[in-house]
């Protein structure tokens, strides 16, 4: 093993882990499903086949997350778990996914704590996954004793699901062995004070002498001034003018804010719509803003893809970004 492992932030590691497990689960599900049907025939009836592969992925994610507690120091393990939950908190299924992974973990940990009184952590996640897959059809695998249902799931079925999930184990062990996982700069809850979601404004033709401004609450106002009065107002040394700044950062979409800009800054960065453009990055959890030209700002997704590419060294990332700015 190399003594000088490549660095990977905890956020990047969580993202790679989630994407890997989801892809593996999607690819494996048809084969897993066929094997279960071959073994149990018409008894094995999946309630929602569209969600089955996703539920498999969530169970596998929750299962390997349990190893994080033993592989990393407590504070780092907690950060990694938060990043994993953040990665699965998508617009479509985020609430469901986060809730499921938490409940899988809670069931596992509860059985670990109660192992002396019959808790079975090895079956905790497989049993819950089966309940998600089969719904009411899980009664087809309820063990009977003396002609009565016991509420116990068939041990043969549980063993098969345990073996299936075992194939997904080991991702965090491999990440720990291959990389030096470090705490990144981006906090879990971005400090977005002063920013709000950007809403494009309708295009209107205003008469000459119309000025638009924002009041102290950020509400857009307008009024008409005679050209002489407008010129005198703008030339006053104490006059302040706020410009709308569109901001991209480690979040979805575009944010906007209002900044007072110097004449030199306006000449360099403000476009014909009186908009300026900025990039937000985090250093030790604090947001840092940098004004940039509109053309570069519009290509920030490409820049982010370069920055997040784990296969590039720091020098290669810098070179890739330089090449991007030349085009």
Short mmCIF file of C-alpha atoms in Angstrom, two decimals:
data_model
loop_
_atom_site.label_atom_id
_atom_site.label_comp_id
_atom_site.label_asym_id
_atom_site.label_seq_id
_atom_site.Cartn_x
_atom_site.Cartn_y
_atom_site.Cartn_z
CA UNK A 1 0.00 0.00 0.00
CA UNK A 2 1.31 3.46 -0.90
CA UNK A 3 2.37 5.66 2.00
CA UNK A 4 1.23 8.72 0.05
CA UNK A 5 -2.43 8.15 -0.73
CA UNK A 6 -4.38 10.61 -2.84
CA UNK A 7 -6.61 12.96 -0.84
CA UNK A 8 -10.37 12.78 -1.19
CA UNK A 9 -12.82 14.98 0.71
CA UNK A 10 -15.49 13.31 2.81
CA UNK A 11 -18.11 14.92 0.57
CA UNK A 12 -16.52 13.48 -2.59
CA UNK A 13 -16.21 10.05 -0.97
CA UNK A 14 -19.90 10.10 0.03
CA UNK A 15 -20.91 11.09 -3.50
CA UNK A 16 -18.83 8.32 -5.10
CA UNK A 17 -20.21 5.79 -2.60
CA UNK A 18 -23.85 6.67 -3.25
CA UNK A 19 -23.50 6.73 -7.04
CA UNK A 20 -21.62 3.42 -7.03
CA UNK A 21 -24.17 1.60 -4.85
CA UNK A 22 -27.16 2.92 -6.82
CA UNK A 23 -25.63 1.81 -10.14
CA UNK A 24 -24.64 -1.60 -8.76
CA UNK A 25 -28.14 -2.14 -7.33
CA UNK A 26 -29.82 -1.17 -10.61
CA UNK A 27 -27.57 -3.51 -12.57
CA UNK A 28 -27.98 -6.40 -10.12
CA UNK A 29 -31.71 -6.22 -9.48
CA UNK A 30 -32.94 -8.17 -12.58
CA UNK A 31 -30.66 -11.10 -11.73
CA UNK A 32 -31.59 -10.97 -8.03
CA UNK A 33 -35.29 -10.84 -8.86
CA UNK A 34 -35.04 -13.81 -11.24
CA UNK A 35 -33.19 -15.87 -8.64
CA UNK A 36 -35.89 -15.19 -6.04
CA UNK A 37 -38.66 -16.04 -8.49
CA UNK A 38 -36.90 -19.27 -9.45
CA UNK A 39 -36.59 -20.21 -5.78
CA UNK A 40 -40.02 -19.21 -4.48
CA UNK A 41 -42.22 -19.09 -7.62
CA UNK A 42 -45.54 -17.28 -7.23
CA UNK A 43 -45.02 -16.71 -3.49
CA UNK A 44 -42.48 -13.97 -4.17
CA UNK A 45 -44.63 -11.05 -5.37
CA UNK A 46 -42.94 -7.63 -5.41
CA UNK A 47 -45.41 -4.90 -4.53
CA UNK A 48 -43.74 -2.07 -6.50
CA UNK A 49 -41.24 -3.26 -9.10
CA UNK A 50 -40.38 0.32 -10.12
CA UNK A 51 -39.03 1.02 -6.63
CA UNK A 52 -37.47 -2.39 -5.97
CA UNK A 53 -33.97 -1.60 -7.27
CA UNK A 54 -33.97 1.75 -5.46
CA UNK A 55 -35.03 0.09 -2.19
CA UNK A 56 -32.21 -2.42 -2.68
CA UNK A 57 -29.77 0.48 -3.09
CA UNK A 58 -31.04 2.24 0.05
CA UNK A 59 -30.69 -0.96 2.11
CA UNK A 60 -27.15 -1.49 0.77
CA UNK A 61 -26.23 2.14 1.52
CA UNK A 62 -27.58 1.84 5.07
CA UNK A 63 -25.79 -1.47 5.58
CA UNK A 64 -22.33 -0.25 4.58
CA UNK A 65 -22.84 2.96 6.56
CA UNK A 66 -22.82 0.84 9.72
CA UNK A 67 -19.17 -0.01 9.01
CA UNK A 68 -18.24 3.70 8.95
CA UNK A 69 -18.64 3.84 12.74
CA UNK A 70 -15.86 1.27 13.12
CA UNK A 71 -13.59 2.47 10.32
CA UNK A 72 -13.30 6.17 11.21
CA UNK A 73 -13.05 8.35 14.33
CA UNK A 74 -16.43 9.29 15.80
CA UNK A 75 -16.51 12.91 14.56
CA UNK A 76 -15.44 11.91 11.05
CA UNK A 77 -17.92 9.03 10.91
CA UNK A 78 -20.71 11.44 11.84
CA UNK A 79 -19.69 13.86 9.08
CA UNK A 80 -19.52 11.07 6.50
CA UNK A 81 -22.99 9.85 7.44
CA UNK A 82 -24.38 13.39 7.11
CA UNK A 83 -22.80 13.74 3.66
CA UNK A 84 -24.28 10.42 2.52
CA UNK A 85 -27.74 11.54 3.64
CA UNK A 86 -27.21 14.85 1.87
CA UNK A 87 -26.24 13.02 -1.34
CA UNK A 88 -29.44 10.95 -1.39
CA UNK A 89 -31.64 13.93 -0.52
CA UNK A 90 -32.69 14.51 -4.13
CA UNK A 91 -35.67 16.49 -5.36
CA UNK A 92 -37.69 13.45 -6.45
CA UNK A 93 -37.10 10.88 -3.69
CA UNK A 94 -35.01 12.72 -1.11
CA UNK A 95 -37.43 12.65 1.81
CA UNK A 96 -38.21 8.96 1.27
CA UNK A 97 -34.55 7.99 0.75
CA UNK A 98 -33.23 9.81 3.82
CA UNK A 99 -36.02 8.44 6.01
CA UNK A 100 -35.44 4.87 4.77
CA UNK A 101 -31.68 4.89 5.31
CA UNK A 102 -32.14 6.32 8.80
CA UNK A 103 -34.73 3.66 9.69
CA UNK A 104 -32.55 0.83 8.38
CA UNK A 105 -29.70 2.12 10.54
CA UNK A 106 -31.90 2.56 13.60
CA UNK A 107 -33.21 -1.01 13.29
CA UNK A 108 -29.68 -2.38 12.95
CA UNK A 109 -28.33 -0.44 15.93
CA UNK A 110 -31.34 -1.36 18.08
CA UNK A 111 -30.75 -5.07 17.38
CA UNK A 112 -27.06 -4.65 18.19
CA UNK A 113 -27.94 -3.16 21.57
CA UNK A 114 -30.50 -5.89 22.25
CA UNK A 115 -28.43 -8.81 21.03
CA UNK A 116 -28.34 -10.35 24.53
CA UNK A 117 -32.14 -10.45 24.58
CA UNK A 118 -32.72 -11.85 21.12
CA UNK A 119 -31.77 -8.94 18.84
CA UNK A 120 -30.56 -10.11 15.41
CA UNK A 121 -28.55 -7.32 13.71
CA UNK A 122 -27.58 -9.60 10.80
CA UNK A 123 -31.24 -9.94 9.81
CA UNK A 124 -32.35 -6.41 10.70
CA UNK A 125 -31.72 -4.77 7.32
CA UNK A 126 -32.62 -7.81 5.16
CA UNK A 127 -35.96 -8.19 7.00
CA UNK A 128 -36.85 -4.53 6.52
CA UNK A 129 -35.88 -4.67 2.84
CA UNK A 130 -38.18 -7.66 2.36
CA UNK A 131 -41.02 -5.71 3.94
CA UNK A 132 -40.38 -2.89 1.47
CA UNK A 133 -40.26 -5.27 -1.50
CA UNK A 134 -43.22 -7.49 -0.62
CA UNK A 135 -45.56 -5.28 1.37
CA UNK A 136 -48.59 -7.32 2.43
CA UNK A 137 -47.23 -10.26 0.42
CA UNK A 138 -44.62 -10.85 3.10
CA UNK A 139 -47.27 -12.97 4.82
CA UNK A 140 -46.48 -15.62 2.19
CA UNK A 141 -43.21 -16.19 4.09
CA UNK A 142 -44.59 -16.09 7.62
CA UNK A 143 -43.41 -19.24 9.41
CA UNK A 144 -46.28 -21.35 10.78
CA UNK A 145 -46.13 -23.47 13.94
CA UNK A 146 -49.06 -25.68 14.86
CA UNK A 147 -51.07 -24.15 12.02
CA UNK A 148 -50.61 -20.59 13.34
CA UNK A 149 -48.62 -17.68 11.95
CA UNK A 150 -45.63 -16.75 14.12
CA UNK A 151 -44.71 -13.37 12.60
CA UNK A 152 -41.25 -14.81 11.85
CA UNK A 153 -39.97 -14.43 8.27
CA UNK A 154 -38.74 -17.59 6.58
CA UNK A 155 -35.10 -18.13 7.62
CA UNK A 156 -34.29 -19.48 4.14
CA UNK A 157 -35.52 -16.27 2.49
CA UNK A 158 -33.73 -14.09 5.05
CA UNK A 159 -30.50 -15.99 4.44
CA UNK A 160 -30.79 -15.38 0.70
CA UNK A 161 -31.35 -11.65 1.15
CA UNK A 162 -28.50 -11.44 3.66
CA UNK A 163 -26.18 -13.05 1.10
CA UNK A 164 -27.47 -10.68 -1.58
CA UNK A 165 -26.75 -7.59 0.52
CA UNK A 166 -23.36 -8.94 1.57
CA UNK A 167 -22.23 -8.52 -2.06
CA UNK A 168 -22.55 -4.74 -1.63
CA UNK A 169 -20.36 -4.54 1.48
CA UNK A 170 -16.86 -3.11 1.55
CA UNK A 171 -17.11 0.24 -0.25
CA UNK A 172 -16.08 2.32 2.77
CA UNK A 173 -13.28 -0.08 3.66
CA UNK A 174 -11.91 0.29 0.13
CA UNK A 175 -12.26 4.09 0.18
CA UNK A 176 -10.37 4.21 3.47
CA UNK A 177 -7.62 1.94 2.12
CA UNK A 178 -7.23 3.76 -1.20
CA UNK A 179 -7.61 7.40 -0.13
CA UNK A 180 -6.75 9.78 2.65
CA UNK A 181 -10.22 11.10 3.50
CA UNK A 182 -10.11 14.72 4.64
CA UNK A 183 -12.71 17.21 5.81
CA UNK A 184 -13.73 19.55 3.00
CA UNK A 185 -14.41 23.26 3.10
CA UNK A 186 -18.13 23.08 2.29
CA UNK A 187 -20.39 23.00 5.37
CA UNK A 188 -23.45 20.74 5.57
CA UNK A 189 -25.85 23.68 5.64
CA UNK A 190 -24.58 26.43 3.37
CA UNK A 191 -24.65 29.91 4.89
CA UNK A 192 -26.84 31.62 2.31
CA UNK A 193 -27.50 34.79 4.28
CA UNK A 194 -28.34 37.63 1.92
CA UNK A 195 -29.00 35.30 -1.02
CA UNK A 196 -32.31 34.27 -2.51
CA UNK A 197 -33.36 32.17 -5.50
CA UNK A 198 -32.90 34.04 -8.76
CA UNK A 199 -36.07 34.82 -10.70
CA UNK A 200 -35.61 36.20 -14.24
CA UNK A 201 -37.33 39.52 -14.71
CA UNK A 202 -39.71 40.24 -17.60
CA UNK A 203 -38.27 42.34 -20.41
CA UNK A 204 -39.94 45.79 -20.48
CA UNK A 205 -39.13 48.86 -22.57
CA UNK A 206 -38.81 51.75 -20.15
CA UNK A 207 -38.91 55.43 -21.19
CA UNK A 208 -35.65 57.40 -20.98
CA UNK A 209 -35.06 58.72 -17.51
CA UNK A 210 -36.60 55.68 -15.77
CA UNK A 211 -34.44 54.41 -12.93
CA UNK A 212 -34.78 51.10 -11.20
CA UNK A 213 -33.54 50.55 -7.67
CA UNK A 214 -33.95 48.19 -4.71
CA UNK A 215 -35.18 49.31 -1.34
CA UNK A 216 -33.63 48.16 1.95
CA UNK A 217 -35.79 45.00 1.86
CA UNK A 218 -34.57 44.00 -1.61
CA UNK A 219 -37.84 44.96 -3.34
CA UNK A 220 -37.46 46.39 -6.83
CA UNK A 221 -38.74 49.94 -7.32
CA UNK A 222 -38.73 52.38 -10.23
CA UNK A 223 -39.41 56.03 -10.90
CA UNK A 224 -38.87 58.62 -13.63
CA UNK A 225 -36.43 61.52 -13.21
CA UNK A 226 -35.58 64.39 -15.60
CA UNK A 227 -32.19 63.75 -17.28
CA UNK A 228 -30.55 66.74 -15.49
CA UNK A 229 -31.66 65.53 -12.08
CA UNK A 230 -30.60 61.96 -12.85
CA UNK A 231 -27.11 63.11 -13.91
CA UNK A 232 -26.75 65.25 -10.80
CA UNK A 233 -27.81 62.36 -8.55
CA UNK A 234 -25.34 59.91 -10.07
CA UNK A 235 -22.48 62.41 -9.87
CA UNK A 236 -22.92 63.02 -6.17
CA UNK A 237 -20.00 61.67 -4.20
CA UNK A 238 -22.28 60.19 -1.55
CA UNK A 239 -24.65 58.49 -3.95
CA UNK A 240 -24.85 54.71 -3.64
CA UNK A 241 -26.00 52.33 -6.32
CA UNK A 242 -26.79 48.66 -5.80
CA UNK A 243 -26.36 46.10 -8.55
CA UNK A 244 -27.99 42.72 -8.83
CA UNK A 245 -25.37 39.96 -8.59
CA UNK A 246 -26.15 36.44 -9.82
CA UNK A 247 -24.30 33.82 -7.79
CA UNK A 248 -23.43 30.18 -8.50
CA UNK A 249 -22.10 27.92 -5.76
CA UNK A 250 -22.31 24.41 -4.27
CA UNK A 251 -26.10 24.40 -4.52
CA UNK A 252 -28.71 23.76 -7.20
CA UNK A 253 -29.65 26.67 -9.43
CA UNK A 254 -28.69 30.34 -9.26
CA UNK A 255 -28.98 32.73 -6.32
CA UNK A 256 -29.15 36.51 -6.41
CA UNK A 257 -28.14 39.32 -4.09
CA UNK A 258 -27.47 43.07 -4.14
CA UNK A 259 -24.02 44.61 -3.84
CA UNK A 260 -22.73 48.14 -3.93
CA UNK A 261 -19.99 48.20 -6.57
CA UNK A 262 -17.25 50.71 -7.36
CA UNK A 263 -17.10 52.40 -10.76
CA UNK A 264 -14.05 50.33 -11.74
CA UNK A 265 -15.81 47.11 -10.74
CA UNK A 266 -18.92 48.10 -12.67
CA UNK A 267 -16.85 48.80 -15.78
CA UNK A 268 -15.14 45.40 -15.51
CA UNK A 269 -17.93 43.04 -14.45
CA UNK A 270 -21.41 44.55 -14.98
CA UNK A 271 -23.18 43.65 -18.24
CA UNK A 272 -25.70 45.49 -20.38
CA UNK A 273 -28.55 44.38 -18.07
CA UNK A 274 -26.77 45.92 -15.06
CA UNK A 275 -26.06 42.41 -13.70
CA UNK A 276 -22.80 41.26 -12.17
CA UNK A 277 -21.79 37.60 -11.81
CA UNK A 278 -20.09 35.85 -8.91
CA UNK A 279 -18.91 32.42 -7.79
CA UNK A 280 -19.24 31.27 -4.19
CA UNK A 281 -16.74 28.82 -2.73
CA UNK A 282 -16.20 27.78 0.87
CA UNK A 283 -13.02 28.02 2.92
CA UNK A 284 -13.19 26.38 6.34
CA UNK A 285 -16.96 26.63 6.26
CA UNK A 286 -17.10 30.34 5.35
CA UNK A 287 -18.50 31.52 1.99
CA UNK A 288 -16.05 33.42 -0.22
CA UNK A 289 -17.36 35.34 -3.24
CA UNK A 290 -15.46 36.15 -6.43
CA UNK A 291 -16.76 38.32 -9.25
CA UNK A 292 -16.14 36.91 -12.70
CA UNK A 293 -16.92 37.66 -16.33
CA UNK A 294 -20.28 36.44 -17.56
CA UNK A 295 -18.78 33.98 -20.11
CA UNK A 296 -16.72 32.24 -17.44
CA UNK A 297 -19.64 32.27 -15.01
CA UNK A 298 -21.82 30.52 -17.59
CA UNK A 299 -19.25 27.66 -17.80
CA UNK A 300 -18.94 27.09 -14.06
CA UNK A 301 -20.62 23.67 -14.29
CA UNK A 302 -17.68 22.55 -16.44
CA UNK A 303 -15.25 24.02 -13.91
CA UNK A 304 -17.01 22.19 -11.06
CA UNK A 305 -16.81 18.91 -12.97
CA UNK A 306 -13.04 19.37 -13.27
CA UNK A 307 -12.68 20.24 -9.58
CA UNK A 308 -14.73 17.22 -8.48
CA UNK A 309 -12.90 14.74 -10.74
CA UNK A 310 -11.00 12.42 -8.34
CA UNK A 311 -8.82 11.10 -11.16
CA UNK A 312 -7.08 14.46 -11.63
CA UNK A 313 -4.21 15.76 -9.54
CA UNK A 314 -4.28 19.35 -8.27
CA UNK A 315 -1.87 20.38 -11.03
CA UNK A 316 -4.01 18.69 -13.68
CA UNK A 317 -7.14 20.41 -12.40
CA UNK A 318 -5.48 23.82 -12.62
CA UNK A 319 -4.29 23.07 -16.17
CA UNK A 320 -7.76 21.87 -17.23
CA UNK A 321 -9.37 25.04 -15.89
CA UNK A 322 -6.76 27.20 -17.65
CA UNK A 323 -7.49 25.42 -20.92
CA UNK A 324 -11.21 25.97 -20.40
CA UNK A 325 -10.73 29.73 -19.95
CA UNK A 326 -8.75 29.93 -23.20
CA UNK A 327 -11.60 28.48 -25.27
#
